[in-house]
Short mmCIF file of C-alpha atoms in Angstrom, two decimals:
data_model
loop_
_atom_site.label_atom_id
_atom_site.label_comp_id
_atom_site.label_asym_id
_atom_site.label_seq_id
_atom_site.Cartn_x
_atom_site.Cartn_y
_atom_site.Cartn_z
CA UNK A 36 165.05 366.72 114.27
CA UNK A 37 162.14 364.83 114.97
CA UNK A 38 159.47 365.96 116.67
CA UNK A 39 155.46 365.77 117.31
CA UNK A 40 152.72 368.43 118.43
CA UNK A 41 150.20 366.70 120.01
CA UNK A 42 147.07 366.83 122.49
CA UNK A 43 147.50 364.05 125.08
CA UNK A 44 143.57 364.11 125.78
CA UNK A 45 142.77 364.06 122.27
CA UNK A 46 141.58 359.94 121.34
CA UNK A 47 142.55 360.69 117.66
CA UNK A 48 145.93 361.91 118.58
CA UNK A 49 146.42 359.26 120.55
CA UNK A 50 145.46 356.83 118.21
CA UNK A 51 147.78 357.92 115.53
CA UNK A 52 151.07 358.43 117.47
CA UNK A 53 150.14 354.57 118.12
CA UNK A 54 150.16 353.92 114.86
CA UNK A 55 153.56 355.84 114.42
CA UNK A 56 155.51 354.15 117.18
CA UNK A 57 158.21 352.79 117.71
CA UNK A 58 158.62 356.57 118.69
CA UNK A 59 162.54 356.37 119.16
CA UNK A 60 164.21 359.41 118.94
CA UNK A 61 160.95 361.76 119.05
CA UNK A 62 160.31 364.56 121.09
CA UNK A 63 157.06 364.58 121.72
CA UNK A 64 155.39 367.98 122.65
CA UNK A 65 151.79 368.16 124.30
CA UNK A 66 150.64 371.40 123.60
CA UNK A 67 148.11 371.97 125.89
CA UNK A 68 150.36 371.93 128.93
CA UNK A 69 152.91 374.37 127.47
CA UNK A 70 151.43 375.95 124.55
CA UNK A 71 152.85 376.77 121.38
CA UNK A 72 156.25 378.89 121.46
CA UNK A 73 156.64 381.86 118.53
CA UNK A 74 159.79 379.91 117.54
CA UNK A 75 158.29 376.38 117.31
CA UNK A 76 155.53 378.34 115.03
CA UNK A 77 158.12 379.42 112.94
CA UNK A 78 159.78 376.33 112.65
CA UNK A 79 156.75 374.78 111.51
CA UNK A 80 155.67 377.55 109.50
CA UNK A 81 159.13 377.38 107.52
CA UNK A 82 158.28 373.72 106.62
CA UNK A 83 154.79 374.53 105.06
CA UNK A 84 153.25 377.26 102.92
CA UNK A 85 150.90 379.19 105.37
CA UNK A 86 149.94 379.69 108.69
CA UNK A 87 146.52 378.72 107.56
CA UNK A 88 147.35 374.95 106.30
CA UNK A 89 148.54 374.82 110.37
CA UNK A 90 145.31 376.04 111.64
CA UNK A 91 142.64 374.50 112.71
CA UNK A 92 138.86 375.01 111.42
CA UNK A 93 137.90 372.88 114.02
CA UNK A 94 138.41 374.01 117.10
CA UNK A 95 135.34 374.96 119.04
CA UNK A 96 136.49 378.78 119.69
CA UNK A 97 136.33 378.95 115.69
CA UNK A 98 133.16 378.89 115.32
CA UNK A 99 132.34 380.31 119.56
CA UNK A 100 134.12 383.42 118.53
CA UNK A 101 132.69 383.50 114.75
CA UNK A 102 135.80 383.85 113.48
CA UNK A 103 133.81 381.43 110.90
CA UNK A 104 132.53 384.79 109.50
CA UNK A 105 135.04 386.63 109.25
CA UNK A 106 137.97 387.10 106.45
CA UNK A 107 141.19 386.60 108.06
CA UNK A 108 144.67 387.25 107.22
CA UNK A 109 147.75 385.12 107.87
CA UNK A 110 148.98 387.12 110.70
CA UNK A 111 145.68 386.39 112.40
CA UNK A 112 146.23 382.59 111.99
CA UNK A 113 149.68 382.72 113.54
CA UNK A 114 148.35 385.11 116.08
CA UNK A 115 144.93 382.93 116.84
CA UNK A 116 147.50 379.36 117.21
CA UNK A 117 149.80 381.74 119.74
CA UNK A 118 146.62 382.26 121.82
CA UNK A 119 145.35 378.96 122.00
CA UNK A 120 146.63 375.45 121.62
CA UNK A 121 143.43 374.36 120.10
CA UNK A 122 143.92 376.39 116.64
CA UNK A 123 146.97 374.41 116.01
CA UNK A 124 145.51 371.58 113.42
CA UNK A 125 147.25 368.49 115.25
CA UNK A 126 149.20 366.06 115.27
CA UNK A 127 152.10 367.88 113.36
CA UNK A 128 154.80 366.12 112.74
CA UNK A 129 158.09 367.56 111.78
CA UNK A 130 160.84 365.16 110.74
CA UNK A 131 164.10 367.56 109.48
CA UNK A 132 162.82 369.46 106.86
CA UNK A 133 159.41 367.65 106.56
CA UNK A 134 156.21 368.58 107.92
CA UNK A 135 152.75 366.41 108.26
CA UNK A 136 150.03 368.06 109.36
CA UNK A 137 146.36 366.71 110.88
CA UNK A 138 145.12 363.14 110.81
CA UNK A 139 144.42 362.50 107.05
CA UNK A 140 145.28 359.46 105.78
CA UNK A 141 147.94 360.74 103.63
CA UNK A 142 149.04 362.68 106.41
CA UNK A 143 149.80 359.98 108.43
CA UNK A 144 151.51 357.22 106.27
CA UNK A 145 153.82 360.24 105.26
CA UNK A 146 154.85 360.85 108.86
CA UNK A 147 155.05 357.29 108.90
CA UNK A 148 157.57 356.72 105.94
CA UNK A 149 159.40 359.64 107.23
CA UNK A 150 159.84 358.27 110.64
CA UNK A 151 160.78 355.00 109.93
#
């Protein structure tokens, strides 16, 4: 399975699925349109070692609904990324039984190597 969460407005994502292609074989998944199934959260969260490392410190609701200030557990990550597309941390790419997450560097040339 190969497969990427992405945010088709988002310049960065778009940027780096560039830099991934040729994109043969990849299902690419906007999440904005659809949002993020319970399933493809577990999928994802099976591949990785917390619903935090998928989350996303970024988003503007983080700080908007000062969840900044607050302690919070992993139920309320995989709850908070349920809610709202924009918690996921993004692009994830899951290739079999590998997951990259977000647009570091080492992030990317991993997805890289594993797609190709």
């Amino acid at each position: 399975m190969k497969k990427i969460y992405h945010l088709e407005t988002c310049k960065t994502c778009q940027k780096i699925l560039k830099e991934l292609e040729p994109l043969n074989d990849v299902e690419l998944r906007e999440i904005k349109s659809k949002g993020i199934t319970p399933e493809e959260l577990e999928e994802m969260r099976a591949r990785t070692d917390s619903y935090e490392s998928l989350f996303s410190r970024r988003a503007m609701l983080f700080r908007q609904r000062g969840l900044n200030d607050k302690q919070l557990s992993e139920n309320d990550y995989r709850d908070l990324i349920l809610e709202h597309y924009t918690f996921l941390k993004r692009p994830v790419v899951v290739v079999d039984d590998q997951i990259f997450i977000g647009n570091a560097k080492k992030a990317v040339e991993g997805a890289k190597a594993a797609l190709h």
